[in-house]
XYZ file of C-alpha atoms in Angstrom:
779
model
C 0.054 0.220 -0.221
C 2.878 2.426 0.206
C 4.131 1.796 -3.015
C 0.760 2.545 -4.375
C 0.517 6.072 -2.082
C 4.358 6.863 -3.662
C 4.111 5.890 -6.883
C 0.642 7.971 -6.411
C 2.396 10.826 -5.555
C 5.196 10.681 -8.144
C 2.670 11.214 -10.891
C 0.466 13.312 -8.901
C 3.066 15.645 -8.747
C 4.019 14.793 -13.018
C -0.169 15.866 -13.601
C 0.870 19.676 -11.668
C 3.727 20.127 -13.423
C 2.987 19.549 -16.754
C -0.759 21.061 -16.613
C 0.557 24.154 -15.457
C 3.678 24.715 -18.228
C 1.035 23.122 -21.025
C -2.034 24.946 -19.537
C -5.080 22.774 -18.945
C -8.001 23.187 -21.587
C -7.997 27.081 -23.293
C -5.395 27.239 -25.466
C -3.694 25.142 -28.699
C -1.505 21.834 -27.155
C -3.754 22.268 -24.073
C -3.115 19.787 -21.640
C -6.003 18.562 -22.118
C -6.698 18.232 -25.734
C -4.015 14.979 -25.769
C -5.640 12.316 -25.051
C -2.610 10.494 -23.587
C -2.760 13.598 -20.828
C -6.472 12.661 -20.406
C -5.734 9.544 -19.613
C -3.138 10.302 -17.032
C -5.839 12.735 -15.979
C -8.441 10.308 -15.168
C -6.193 7.228 -13.352
C -4.669 10.163 -10.871
C -7.919 11.782 -10.151
C -9.695 7.916 -10.457
C -6.600 6.812 -7.583
C -6.606 9.793 -5.635
C -10.537 9.108 -4.587
C -9.596 5.501 -3.744
C -7.044 6.797 -1.124
C -9.919 10.107 -0.422
C -13.553 7.865 0.465
C -13.110 5.150 2.941
C -16.691 5.496 3.863
C -19.028 2.096 3.023
C -21.678 5.078 0.894
C -18.539 5.575 -1.316
C -17.543 1.812 -1.732
C -18.364 1.420 -5.169
C -15.318 4.272 -5.694
C -13.387 1.168 -5.022
C -14.212 -1.006 -7.657
C -12.858 1.978 -9.533
C -9.654 1.655 -8.515
C -7.821 -1.198 -10.172
C -8.650 2.024 -13.171
C -4.627 2.430 -12.378
C -3.645 -0.265 -13.744
C -3.742 1.377 -16.796
C -0.786 3.666 -16.192
C 1.932 1.264 -17.953
C -0.653 2.323 -20.929
C 1.275 5.884 -20.441
C 4.635 4.275 -22.277
C 2.856 4.481 -25.518
C 4.155 8.064 -26.126
C 7.139 6.911 -25.111
C 7.176 4.225 -27.323
C 7.168 5.489 -30.872
C 6.293 1.795 -32.553
C 3.863 0.939 -29.799
C 2.440 3.846 -30.507
C 2.232 3.161 -34.834
C 0.817 0.026 -34.165
C -2.615 0.990 -31.738
C -2.441 4.052 -34.124
C -2.922 1.587 -36.595
C -5.460 -1.109 -34.866
C -7.576 2.912 -34.014
C -7.861 2.975 -38.024
C -8.767 -0.147 -38.160
C -11.571 -0.569 -35.655
C -13.359 3.382 -37.422
C -12.839 1.678 -40.570
C -14.746 -1.768 -39.492
C -17.244 1.052 -38.048
C -19.782 0.209 -40.565
C -19.187 -3.325 -40.665
C -20.028 -3.433 -36.207
C -22.447 -2.009 -36.836
C -24.389 -4.826 -38.611
C -22.654 -7.316 -37.581
C -24.486 -5.957 -34.243
C -28.134 -5.334 -36.015
C -27.621 -9.227 -36.852
C -27.612 -10.078 -33.498
C -30.098 -8.111 -32.690
C -31.487 -9.513 -34.866
C -31.609 -12.808 -33.878
C -31.885 -12.025 -30.371
C -34.552 -11.247 -30.395
C -36.178 -14.069 -32.714
C -34.375 -16.089 -30.072
C -35.954 -14.582 -27.143
C -39.741 -14.861 -29.339
C -38.759 -18.629 -30.116
C -37.485 -19.374 -26.080
C -37.938 -17.533 -23.682
C -38.398 -19.396 -20.674
C -38.046 -22.642 -22.334
C -34.411 -23.402 -20.785
C -35.783 -24.149 -17.641
C -35.286 -28.289 -16.191
C -35.676 -30.359 -12.786
C -32.196 -31.631 -11.628
C -34.588 -34.678 -11.424
C -34.880 -35.347 -15.467
C -37.948 -37.476 -14.575
C -40.050 -34.578 -13.828
C -40.967 -32.185 -16.652
C -42.124 -29.747 -14.078
C -41.606 -26.823 -11.336
C -45.007 -28.029 -9.619
C -43.242 -31.807 -9.490
C -39.685 -31.295 -8.852
C -40.165 -30.815 -5.008
C -38.305 -32.697 -2.321
C -35.151 -35.782 -3.097
C -34.329 -38.443 -4.953
C -31.392 -41.410 -4.440
C -28.210 -40.495 -7.287
C -26.391 -43.237 -7.081
C -22.546 -42.012 -6.995
C -20.376 -43.109 -9.351
C -23.527 -45.511 -10.534
C -23.122 -47.733 -7.955
C -26.577 -48.546 -6.558
C -24.844 -49.405 -3.416
C -24.504 -46.464 -2.252
C -27.152 -45.093 -2.947
C -27.269 -40.897 -2.238
C -30.557 -38.637 -1.472
C -30.094 -35.119 -3.484
C -32.838 -32.556 -3.507
C -34.101 -31.483 -6.946
C -33.769 -27.802 -7.129
C -35.687 -26.281 -10.241
C -32.800 -23.793 -12.094
C -32.501 -22.937 -15.608
C -29.675 -22.517 -18.093
C -26.491 -20.036 -17.454
C -27.424 -18.873 -21.172
C -30.718 -18.483 -22.067
C -33.205 -16.067 -24.180
C -35.657 -15.148 -21.590
C -34.708 -11.907 -22.267
C -32.709 -9.654 -24.811
C -29.498 -8.870 -23.306
C -29.317 -12.346 -22.544
C -29.958 -13.385 -26.022
C -27.509 -11.152 -27.196
C -24.885 -12.686 -24.617
C -25.711 -16.046 -25.601
C -25.340 -15.685 -29.214
C -22.075 -14.333 -28.575
C -20.682 -17.247 -27.497
C -22.405 -18.960 -30.133
C -20.460 -16.950 -32.286
C -17.636 -18.075 -30.162
C -17.674 -21.690 -31.328
C -17.428 -22.544 -28.117
C -20.518 -24.989 -25.767
C -22.981 -24.205 -29.396
C -23.704 -27.203 -30.210
C -25.046 -28.745 -26.066
C -26.956 -25.100 -26.307
C -29.086 -26.602 -30.302
C -29.833 -29.674 -28.437
C -31.127 -27.059 -25.128
C -32.979 -25.751 -27.645
C -33.814 -29.150 -29.203
C -36.118 -30.583 -27.120
C -37.253 -26.874 -25.627
C -41.236 -27.634 -25.366
C -43.046 -24.683 -23.342
C -42.017 -22.349 -20.997
C -41.883 -23.528 -17.413
C -41.695 -26.518 -17.857
C -39.000 -29.098 -19.293
C -37.243 -30.254 -21.973
C -38.524 -33.256 -24.437
C -36.296 -35.365 -26.358
C -36.301 -33.833 -29.836
C -39.092 -32.076 -29.289
C -38.451 -29.821 -32.436
C -35.838 -29.875 -34.286
C -36.516 -27.356 -37.227
C -35.065 -24.486 -34.207
C -31.618 -26.105 -35.530
C -32.266 -23.989 -37.998
C -31.740 -20.912 -36.233
C -28.468 -21.930 -34.842
C -27.068 -23.744 -37.944
C -28.119 -19.833 -39.955
C -27.041 -17.760 -37.269
C -23.653 -19.572 -37.251
C -23.201 -19.454 -40.733
C -24.015 -15.696 -41.798
C -22.379 -14.413 -38.230
C -19.331 -16.552 -38.014
C -18.432 -17.598 -41.443
C -19.469 -14.649 -42.583
C -19.602 -11.471 -40.482
C -16.597 -11.640 -38.630
C -14.240 -12.836 -40.985
C -15.159 -10.212 -43.026
C -14.097 -7.804 -39.934
C -10.552 -10.320 -39.132
C -9.640 -9.719 -42.909
C -10.794 -6.596 -42.589
C -9.203 -5.523 -39.543
C -6.255 -7.502 -41.371
C -5.951 -5.009 -44.633
C -6.269 -1.939 -42.546
C -3.132 -2.565 -40.305
C -1.504 -3.262 -43.801
C -2.615 -0.518 -45.529
C -1.944 1.775 -42.557
C 0.915 0.051 -42.276
C 2.585 1.387 -46.242
C 1.108 4.694 -45.156
C 4.510 5.481 -43.431
C 5.289 5.173 -46.553
C 3.437 7.247 -49.145
C 5.521 9.732 -50.610
C 8.722 7.853 -51.230
C 7.916 6.809 -54.593
C 8.600 3.022 -53.169
C 6.858 -0.465 -53.236
C 6.607 -2.654 -50.289
C 9.330 -5.157 -52.634
C 11.416 -2.670 -53.906
C 11.814 -1.765 -50.407
C 12.398 -4.853 -48.852
C 14.583 -6.034 -51.525
C 16.701 -2.256 -51.095
C 16.578 -2.887 -47.359
C 18.783 -6.162 -47.807
C 21.184 -4.670 -50.477
C 21.916 -1.740 -48.265
C 22.408 -4.368 -45.045
C 23.821 -7.421 -47.150
C 27.557 -8.882 -46.266
C 29.287 -10.541 -47.590
C 30.260 -14.825 -46.068
C 32.982 -16.228 -45.931
C 33.574 -19.037 -47.817
C 36.857 -21.482 -46.442
C 38.562 -23.485 -48.940
C 41.262 -25.853 -47.647
C 45.452 -25.283 -48.658
C 46.043 -28.510 -47.432
C 46.132 -31.356 -50.138
C 44.495 -34.025 -47.797
C 42.014 -31.348 -46.372
C 41.474 -29.935 -49.121
C 39.677 -33.772 -49.963
C 38.192 -34.387 -46.884
C 36.852 -30.453 -47.359
C 35.712 -31.482 -51.493
C 34.052 -34.462 -49.637
C 32.461 -33.069 -47.717
C 30.896 -30.972 -50.032
C 29.960 -33.024 -52.305
C 26.143 -33.753 -53.620
C 26.310 -37.977 -53.006
C 27.600 -36.604 -49.665
C 24.780 -34.440 -48.596
C 22.809 -37.311 -50.299
C 23.302 -40.585 -48.861
C 23.010 -37.340 -45.571
C 19.341 -36.603 -45.993
C 18.892 -40.091 -46.777
C 20.123 -41.713 -43.345
C 17.883 -38.956 -41.639
C 14.818 -39.788 -43.373
C 15.698 -43.487 -42.138
C 16.912 -41.667 -38.891
C 12.771 -40.387 -39.051
C 11.264 -43.469 -39.593
C 13.498 -45.329 -37.508
C 12.221 -42.889 -34.560
C 8.291 -43.340 -35.594
C 8.769 -46.935 -35.486
C 7.940 -47.585 -31.886
C 5.376 -47.775 -29.415
C 3.932 -49.192 -26.272
C 4.495 -52.645 -25.256
C 7.600 -54.455 -28.220
C 8.877 -57.203 -28.132
C 11.393 -57.033 -26.960
C 13.399 -57.947 -30.493
C 11.328 -55.682 -31.616
C 13.543 -52.957 -28.508
C 16.319 -54.040 -29.188
C 16.590 -53.468 -32.785
C 15.590 -50.515 -32.478
C 18.572 -49.667 -31.001
C 20.342 -51.112 -33.358
C 19.345 -48.714 -35.410
C 19.874 -45.729 -33.118
C 23.954 -46.455 -32.504
C 24.079 -47.427 -35.904
C 22.747 -43.420 -36.793
C 24.899 -41.922 -34.441
C 27.725 -44.017 -35.164
C 27.021 -42.569 -39.170
C 26.585 -39.483 -37.353
C 29.598 -38.993 -35.636
C 31.439 -39.973 -38.868
C 30.527 -37.543 -40.535
C 30.552 -35.151 -37.352
C 35.293 -36.082 -38.042
C 35.095 -35.575 -41.358
C 33.776 -32.150 -41.247
C 35.473 -31.421 -38.224
C 38.899 -33.011 -40.447
C 37.938 -30.841 -43.719
C 36.780 -27.306 -41.760
C 38.421 -27.542 -38.093
C 38.083 -26.597 -35.129
C 37.640 -22.196 -35.793
C 36.102 -22.351 -38.683
C 32.978 -25.407 -38.284
C 32.284 -24.108 -35.756
C 31.154 -20.755 -36.906
C 28.607 -22.277 -38.669
C 25.139 -22.362 -36.364
C 24.442 -26.262 -38.063
C 27.517 -27.358 -37.092
C 26.884 -26.453 -34.039
C 23.232 -27.733 -33.318
C 24.781 -31.716 -34.986
C 27.649 -31.496 -32.742
C 25.553 -30.967 -29.469
C 23.320 -33.731 -31.697
C 26.110 -36.672 -31.741
C 27.192 -36.201 -27.926
C 23.678 -35.747 -26.940
C 23.030 -39.239 -28.608
C 26.203 -40.387 -26.528
C 24.838 -39.061 -23.837
C 22.267 -41.002 -24.655
C 23.828 -44.891 -24.963
C 25.677 -44.419 -22.310
C 22.453 -43.557 -19.627
C 20.511 -46.340 -21.049
C 20.870 -48.294 -17.997
C 19.386 -46.040 -15.931
C 16.421 -45.098 -17.946
C 16.850 -40.737 -18.113
C 14.708 -40.642 -21.371
C 15.502 -36.261 -21.216
C 18.703 -37.100 -23.533
C 17.302 -39.641 -25.888
C 15.492 -35.933 -26.705
C 18.658 -35.202 -28.647
C 17.221 -38.195 -30.900
C 14.213 -36.212 -32.038
C 16.822 -33.098 -32.956
C 18.267 -35.168 -35.385
C 15.059 -34.288 -37.061
C 15.732 -30.382 -37.550
C 18.468 -31.195 -39.479
C 16.179 -31.655 -42.312
C 15.317 -27.593 -41.983
C 18.589 -27.300 -43.345
C 18.893 -29.377 -46.414
C 16.039 -28.284 -48.664
C 16.869 -24.511 -50.032
C 12.935 -23.751 -49.596
C 12.144 -24.812 -45.711
C 15.203 -22.770 -45.580
C 13.110 -19.440 -47.255
C 10.594 -20.462 -44.763
C 12.609 -20.144 -42.165
C 14.514 -16.778 -42.569
C 11.419 -15.324 -43.665
C 9.840 -16.278 -40.673
C 12.693 -14.558 -38.748
C 11.916 -12.144 -40.474
C 8.296 -11.927 -39.845
C 9.352 -11.939 -35.812
C 11.611 -9.493 -35.851
C 8.478 -7.398 -37.120
C 6.244 -8.291 -34.710
C 7.583 -6.752 -31.400
C 5.881 -3.559 -30.714
C 2.432 -5.646 -31.267
C 4.144 -9.322 -28.706
C 4.353 -5.435 -26.853
C 0.568 -4.923 -27.197
C -0.140 -8.189 -26.309
C 1.418 -7.991 -22.851
C 0.254 -4.668 -22.322
C -2.927 -6.187 -22.078
C -3.128 -9.006 -20.517
C -0.618 -7.721 -16.892
C -4.101 -4.904 -17.456
C -6.828 -8.159 -17.584
C -4.323 -9.651 -15.031
C -4.725 -6.874 -12.046
C -7.908 -6.004 -13.030
C -9.072 -10.313 -12.825
C -7.165 -10.803 -9.629
C -8.773 -7.404 -7.637
C -12.063 -8.189 -9.259
C -12.113 -12.645 -9.006
C -9.423 -13.107 -6.531
C -11.289 -13.072 -3.846
C -13.228 -16.089 -5.645
C -13.315 -20.190 -3.530
C -11.539 -22.454 -5.356
C -13.964 -25.675 -5.656
C -13.392 -28.738 -7.592
C -15.492 -28.136 -9.788
C -16.507 -26.153 -10.971
C -14.018 -23.715 -12.984
C -12.721 -22.030 -10.885
C -9.909 -24.724 -8.780
C -6.888 -24.699 -8.539
C -5.484 -24.908 -11.473
C -7.669 -21.648 -12.537
C -8.672 -19.319 -11.506
C -7.121 -15.336 -10.374
C -5.215 -15.901 -6.869
C -2.547 -14.393 -8.794
C 0.190 -12.808 -11.061
C 0.904 -15.732 -12.796
C -1.716 -17.851 -13.014
C -4.182 -15.451 -13.594
C -1.453 -14.634 -17.252
C -2.284 -18.530 -17.626
C -6.191 -17.968 -17.009
C -6.174 -15.421 -20.045
C -4.504 -17.210 -22.533
C -6.701 -20.181 -22.150
C -10.092 -17.225 -22.753
C -7.708 -16.131 -25.548
C -7.516 -19.449 -26.899
C -11.376 -19.802 -26.872
C -11.446 -22.974 -24.697
C -14.783 -22.532 -22.552
C -14.275 -18.879 -22.203
C -17.671 -19.063 -21.054
C -17.312 -21.210 -17.937
C -15.243 -18.850 -16.465
C -16.619 -16.518 -16.809
C -20.092 -17.595 -15.429
C -18.115 -18.488 -12.475
C -17.610 -15.050 -12.058
C -20.340 -13.709 -12.062
C -22.565 -12.060 -9.353
C -24.289 -15.335 -9.124
C -24.803 -16.532 -4.799
C -23.382 -19.693 -5.215
C -20.136 -18.733 -5.887
C -18.082 -18.448 -2.297
C -15.747 -17.362 -1.273
C -12.666 -17.643 0.383
C -13.112 -15.739 3.576
C -17.124 -15.180 4.797
C -18.033 -10.705 4.354
C -18.378 -9.151 7.531
C -21.924 -9.093 8.518
C -21.976 -5.201 8.739
C -21.069 -5.129 5.444
C -23.997 -3.489 3.566
C -23.365 -4.461 -0.026
C -26.457 -7.180 -0.363
C -24.114 -9.790 -2.453
C -23.954 -13.070 -0.409
C -21.183 -13.902 -2.539
C -17.282 -13.329 -4.203
C -19.184 -12.753 -8.536
C -19.864 -9.817 -9.545
C -21.493 -9.230 -13.227
C -18.338 -7.009 -14.357
C -17.513 -10.692 -15.184
C -20.011 -10.171 -18.500
C -18.065 -7.192 -20.060
C -14.932 -8.271 -19.123
C -14.332 -10.769 -20.028
C -16.319 -10.179 -24.029
C -13.985 -7.624 -24.046
C -11.005 -9.293 -23.442
C -12.410 -12.526 -26.293
C -12.595 -9.428 -28.327
C -9.680 -7.434 -28.236
C -7.480 -10.346 -27.674
C -9.393 -13.348 -29.636
C -10.769 -11.443 -33.080
C -8.824 -7.768 -33.088
C -4.715 -7.889 -32.274
C -4.184 -11.900 -32.217
C -4.895 -11.095 -35.790
C -2.000 -8.898 -36.363
C -0.157 -11.328 -35.694
C -2.377 -12.508 -38.734
C -1.694 -9.736 -40.914
C 1.894 -9.207 -40.483
C 3.230 -12.969 -41.281
C 1.124 -13.051 -44.410
C 2.546 -9.274 -45.078
C 6.161 -11.408 -44.709
C 4.452 -14.456 -47.473
C 2.726 -12.763 -49.257
C 6.165 -13.535 -52.022
C 4.325 -17.362 -51.812
C 1.232 -15.832 -53.902
C 3.142 -13.500 -55.575
C 4.602 -14.592 -59.061
C 7.963 -15.118 -58.965
C 9.439 -14.216 -62.127
C 9.628 -10.852 -60.415
C 13.016 -10.662 -57.629
C 12.054 -10.560 -54.168
C 13.825 -10.597 -50.979
C 13.955 -14.078 -51.085
C 16.000 -14.040 -54.365
C 18.939 -12.249 -52.597
C 20.772 -14.545 -50.216
C 21.677 -17.447 -53.705
C 23.417 -13.869 -54.833
C 25.801 -14.377 -51.727
C 26.113 -17.608 -51.496
C 28.036 -17.485 -54.908
C 29.988 -14.822 -54.732
C 31.708 -16.440 -51.178
C 32.809 -18.842 -54.092
C 34.791 -15.956 -55.869
C 35.392 -13.891 -52.722
C 35.922 -16.786 -49.920
C 37.956 -13.877 -47.835
C 34.920 -11.869 -48.027
C 36.461 -8.434 -48.714
C 33.891 -7.718 -51.249
C 35.304 -6.890 -53.546
C 35.813 -8.922 -57.327
C 37.175 -8.454 -60.588
C 34.788 -7.284 -63.124
C 35.280 -10.468 -65.794
C 34.578 -12.501 -63.010
C 31.159 -10.784 -61.849
C 30.273 -11.190 -65.193
C 30.747 -14.340 -65.178
C 28.507 -15.266 -60.740
C 25.964 -13.305 -62.599
C 25.427 -14.963 -65.662
C 25.075 -18.822 -62.716
C 22.349 -16.136 -61.077
C 19.022 -17.661 -63.297
C 16.135 -15.146 -63.740
C 15.312 -12.773 -62.580
C 18.325 -11.367 -60.201
C 21.436 -13.074 -62.826
C 21.895 -13.399 -65.860
C 21.101 -17.219 -66.445
C 23.662 -20.165 -68.317
C 22.077 -19.246 -72.094
C 22.107 -15.459 -71.413
C 24.868 -14.109 -74.468
C 27.290 -12.124 -74.204
C 26.916 -8.971 -75.427
C 22.859 -9.185 -73.710
C 24.917 -9.479 -70.523
C 27.474 -6.452 -70.604
C 24.038 -4.077 -72.020
C 22.404 -4.818 -68.541
C 26.253 -4.027 -67.231
C 26.399 -1.521 -69.162
C 23.040 -0.315 -67.792
C 23.425 -1.663 -63.615
C 26.614 0.712 -63.744
C 28.982 -0.117 -60.685
C 31.547 1.478 -59.712
C 34.816 0.384 -60.487
C 38.191 0.847 -58.696
C 40.909 1.819 -59.731
C 42.009 -1.710 -59.735
C 39.203 -3.346 -61.918
C 37.243 -4.305 -58.458
C 33.779 -3.471 -58.584
C 31.842 -4.138 -55.472
C 30.299 -6.268 -52.736
C 26.728 -4.119 -51.775
C 27.280 -1.898 -55.492
C 26.506 -5.250 -57.227
C 23.309 -6.604 -55.158
C 21.485 -2.818 -55.019
C 21.601 -2.633 -58.915
C 20.504 -5.476 -59.352
C 18.261 -4.695 -57.447
C 17.620 -1.326 -59.288
C 18.167 -2.481 -62.549
C 15.552 -5.347 -61.853
C 12.277 -3.705 -60.317
C 13.589 -1.105 -62.541
C 14.235 1.604 -59.866
C 14.247 5.579 -60.541
C 16.082 4.222 -63.916
C 13.600 6.063 -66.739
C 15.198 9.972 -67.531
C 17.660 11.906 -66.225
C 20.527 9.318 -64.576
C 21.669 12.683 -62.138
C 17.985 12.801 -61.479
C 17.509 9.883 -60.659
C 20.037 9.612 -58.513
C 19.775 12.453 -56.598
C 16.359 11.204 -55.311
C 17.442 8.044 -54.834
C 19.907 8.837 -52.704
C 17.170 11.342 -51.143
C 15.264 8.534 -50.125
C 17.377 6.164 -48.786
C 18.378 8.822 -46.559
C 14.188 9.668 -46.053
C 13.860 5.676 -45.038
C 17.559 4.652 -44.046
C 19.084 7.064 -41.879
C 21.779 4.541 -41.270
C 22.662 4.262 -43.907
C 26.813 5.167 -43.632
C 27.375 8.099 -46.173
C 30.522 5.440 -47.699
C 27.915 2.536 -48.434
C 25.217 5.482 -50.299
C 28.794 6.758 -51.788
C 28.942 3.581 -53.237
C 25.753 2.200 -54.603
C 23.896 5.801 -55.467
C 27.569 7.722 -56.751
C 26.799 11.562 -56.753
C 27.919 13.687 -59.278
C 31.097 14.715 -58.822
C 32.221 11.240 -58.988
C 31.332 10.529 -62.565
C 33.402 11.552 -64.951
C 35.311 7.929 -62.566
C 35.835 4.744 -64.459
C 32.578 2.684 -63.703
C 31.450 -0.542 -65.117
C 29.182 0.369 -67.138
C 31.405 2.829 -69.581
C 34.350 -0.183 -69.479
C 31.245 -1.861 -71.142
C 30.018 0.463 -73.465
C 33.448 0.891 -74.390
C 33.261 -3.512 -75.060
C 30.412 -2.989 -76.538
C 32.009 -0.268 -79.516
C 35.200 -2.019 -79.656
C 32.641 -5.182 -80.879
C 30.767 -2.587 -82.821
C 33.213 -1.374 -84.665
C 34.620 -4.759 -85.363
C 31.510 -6.578 -86.457
C 30.678 -3.424 -88.278
C 34.450 -3.785 -89.838
C 34.514 -7.247 -90.795
C 30.914 -6.909 -92.217
C 32.119 -4.012 -94.353
C 35.094 -6.440 -95.451
C 33.114 -8.896 -96.498
C 30.947 -6.622 -98.491
C 33.975 -5.039 -100.304
C 35.410 -8.761 -101.209
C 31.558 -10.125 -102.471
C 31.629 -7.032 -103.984
C 34.717 -7.665 -105.214
C 34.369 -11.416 -107.017
C 31.029 -10.613 -108.245
C 32.839 -7.610 -110.714
C 35.798 -10.581 -111.624
C 32.490 -12.744 -113.494
C 30.555 -10.365 -114.621
C 34.518 -9.454 -115.952
C 35.043 -12.882 -116.828
C 31.285 -13.860 -118.015
C 31.796 -10.976 -120.872
C 35.308 -13.119 -121.490
C 32.815 -15.890 -122.470
C 30.471 -13.979 -123.950
C 33.319 -12.258 -126.430
C 34.446 -16.231 -126.828
C 31.498 -17.455 -127.270
C 30.250 -14.925 -130.455
C 33.809 -15.611 -131.899
C 33.131 -18.967 -131.886
C 29.693 -18.948 -133.169
C 31.220 -16.405 -136.018
C 33.625 -19.289 -136.795
C 31.339 -21.310 -136.950
C 28.974 -18.993 -138.794
C 31.113 -18.289 -141.767
C 33.149 -22.304 -141.766
C 28.988 -23.346 -142.676
C 28.281 -20.537 -145.335
C 31.650 -21.953 -146.990
C 30.127 -25.341 -146.921
C 26.911 -24.305 -148.737
C 28.085 -22.072 -151.058
C 30.665 -24.901 -152.111
C 28.062 -27.793 -151.759
C 25.440 -25.229 -153.920
C 28.367 -25.086 -156.818
C 28.584 -28.960 -156.600
C 25.092 -29.077 -157.682
C 24.205 -26.274 -160.135
C 26.792 -28.337 -161.773
C 24.888 -31.681 -161.831
C 21.371 -29.892 -162.868
C 20.225 -29.034 -165.438
C 18.578 -25.232 -165.240
C 17.889 -26.083 -161.674
C 17.033 -22.319 -159.979
C 18.124 -21.569 -156.694
C 15.581 -22.507 -153.816
C 16.817 -21.311 -150.676
C 15.239 -24.552 -149.149
C 17.078 -26.980 -150.253
C 19.620 -26.252 -147.252
C 16.794 -26.913 -145.039
C 15.643 -29.929 -146.324
C 17.671 -33.698 -146.476
C 18.890 -34.323 -150.492
C 16.484 -37.260 -151.263
C 13.492 -35.515 -149.908
C 14.257 -32.376 -151.852
C 14.977 -34.283 -155.235
C 11.830 -36.211 -154.680
C 10.318 -32.407 -154.633
C 11.678 -31.802 -157.579
C 10.349 -34.915 -159.206
C 6.452 -34.326 -158.553
C 6.507 -31.057 -159.291
C 7.965 -32.550 -162.868
C 11.023 -30.425 -162.824
C 13.292 -33.345 -162.264
C 13.066 -36.736 -161.775
C 15.797 -38.514 -159.530
C 15.418 -41.627 -158.172
C 15.327 -42.284 -153.985
C 17.877 -44.199 -152.897
C 17.353 -48.148 -153.364
C 17.559 -48.587 -149.040
C 13.673 -46.659 -148.385
C 10.158 -47.870 -148.898
C 7.170 -46.145 -149.920
C 6.343 -45.509 -146.471
C 9.050 -44.040 -145.514
C 8.546 -41.760 -148.913
C 4.920 -41.252 -147.436
C 6.316 -40.145 -143.675
C 8.775 -37.841 -145.222
C 6.895 -36.726 -147.648
C 4.603 -35.332 -144.513
């Protein structure tokens, strides 16, 4: 109590000083114009009122002492991240106000219908053989544990259901419980068995009323609440993006740039000793990895083959398998130690994990005779080694870790919520007696802070939270640890209070429907690459660059030769790299677009290379004047990533004053120019040679044609001479034979036959020709 006085005094003095400095309410920036200051004023006022009000007439004010637990919320102003989360949550609630209103109206409508259908019909007698209140009198025998030899007389009670529709308010509470899927089958069967007002249940009296609950669950639980949750997630994500609304970068672009700015090269150990290098090559070979993966799978199968009451031979077989797997994993450990050495081996967390698993397996084998089951957990730990064998699984683990890094303020908000509700629960329900058979017992109560946290966590998971709420209400059956004093003015005889209804319902709404769904929002935000087109460059692609860079830079100096950078990028598959099938000319064009700064020794830096890959791959400030684009990008980086060092910024986005220095883009632009000139020059030479060959061929053709013409002239002259000679011979043999030009065009025998037919001369046909030949010849 003294500590409470001390803290209240300190907060009161702080409040007075702030009122003096800021003023009260009339002017801009006054104390009461800030919601956080109003919260402080409310908490301090309640604390002072509870201290100075001690009379029984104001005993209700004592309940307000629980408002002092709101003091931790004053830290919201000090933690900007937490304040941003709460602001996003408030905006989400404002955005979904219409959905909440529609949901409440539908719930009110169903509550009114429920009152009409089930008002006064959920009563029943503790003796199920009695159907009305008039008959539910006296005692009946109850046999404990169904033992007929131990009858116990029990008084009959005419009781109403804890959740009913006797009023609209009760109906809305009942329907809210049903919407959380807790206890709704019991309510359904109770409603089906209901008959008439003030009468007991009748089995399957009204099955048709099942439509009431089924339609309610479909409309409210399946649609409206899920729409509510979906809008909360979307609104939270949109509010988180508003912070970067003016930067001009999308979320995926920001994530990739963040990775490129904060990535570091990793060392790749390559031993110098010949023997050690051989062992290292064996450890790094694919057959070794595949065999190791197969052994882990077989070990997983053997661990799942145990069962209760195993035969002795079967148990010995499994123990033998465990010895074999332990020996094999020990050999793997020895090989890796020989390949890497102790210093390099223990720098890898997975190797450290393997080492502890092997050591734990030996401890398990040594202490197997004393049956210490704890060490057998190391056998199960071998299953975790599977996580390091798949690239997809490692990507999911990396994303999961990134999600955890984005959750601290949401976790802090949940911790504050649990703390406040736990302290309030201790103040209000901490005096309820622990009675076995009820929901408030030794394992489930508000007696201590730890028990209250566990109880609230159970309620957050939705496990029978409505039963706990009923066990804490203002019913007279709720007993106390100590009887209240006789002069107590309160008419309540129990330690419960009807404040349990708003307490538990508000906790379920805030925790289950709102804050826990922020986890879903953050996880969905980080795992959105699973639903995105994989051809689009994302942060999950960039790990391949780090692994391959280590092959060209084993010492992790952060620099490699520009030619090695070209080979590296051709080994990386798209969308990050160029791919093995990328033509050399196209790869050089991409390097020209990247335009990374080149050091005087011809090397390029790690961060500049991966940053340029991301920038060109996602088209970040690459259109237009390059100087203006670089200036805009530098301003954006300074605005979003304030922790980036100036040297790194100048490295990834060179300032205008150093643009005259040699860059990778300029070098490969000159290479392309030279290559283009060589191609042009060779093409020109080939064209000239082709033209020369064509001219030579033309000259040769003309010469050939001239020779042919000359030969033809000579042949024509010879033919004319022969014809003149033949005509001279004929003229000497024939008498008055006129010159006929057809003489040279037909055979001589045909010519003489024609002359004979014309009556000019008569020449005997050759002896070898018959009449048919002559006819054919004439025709």
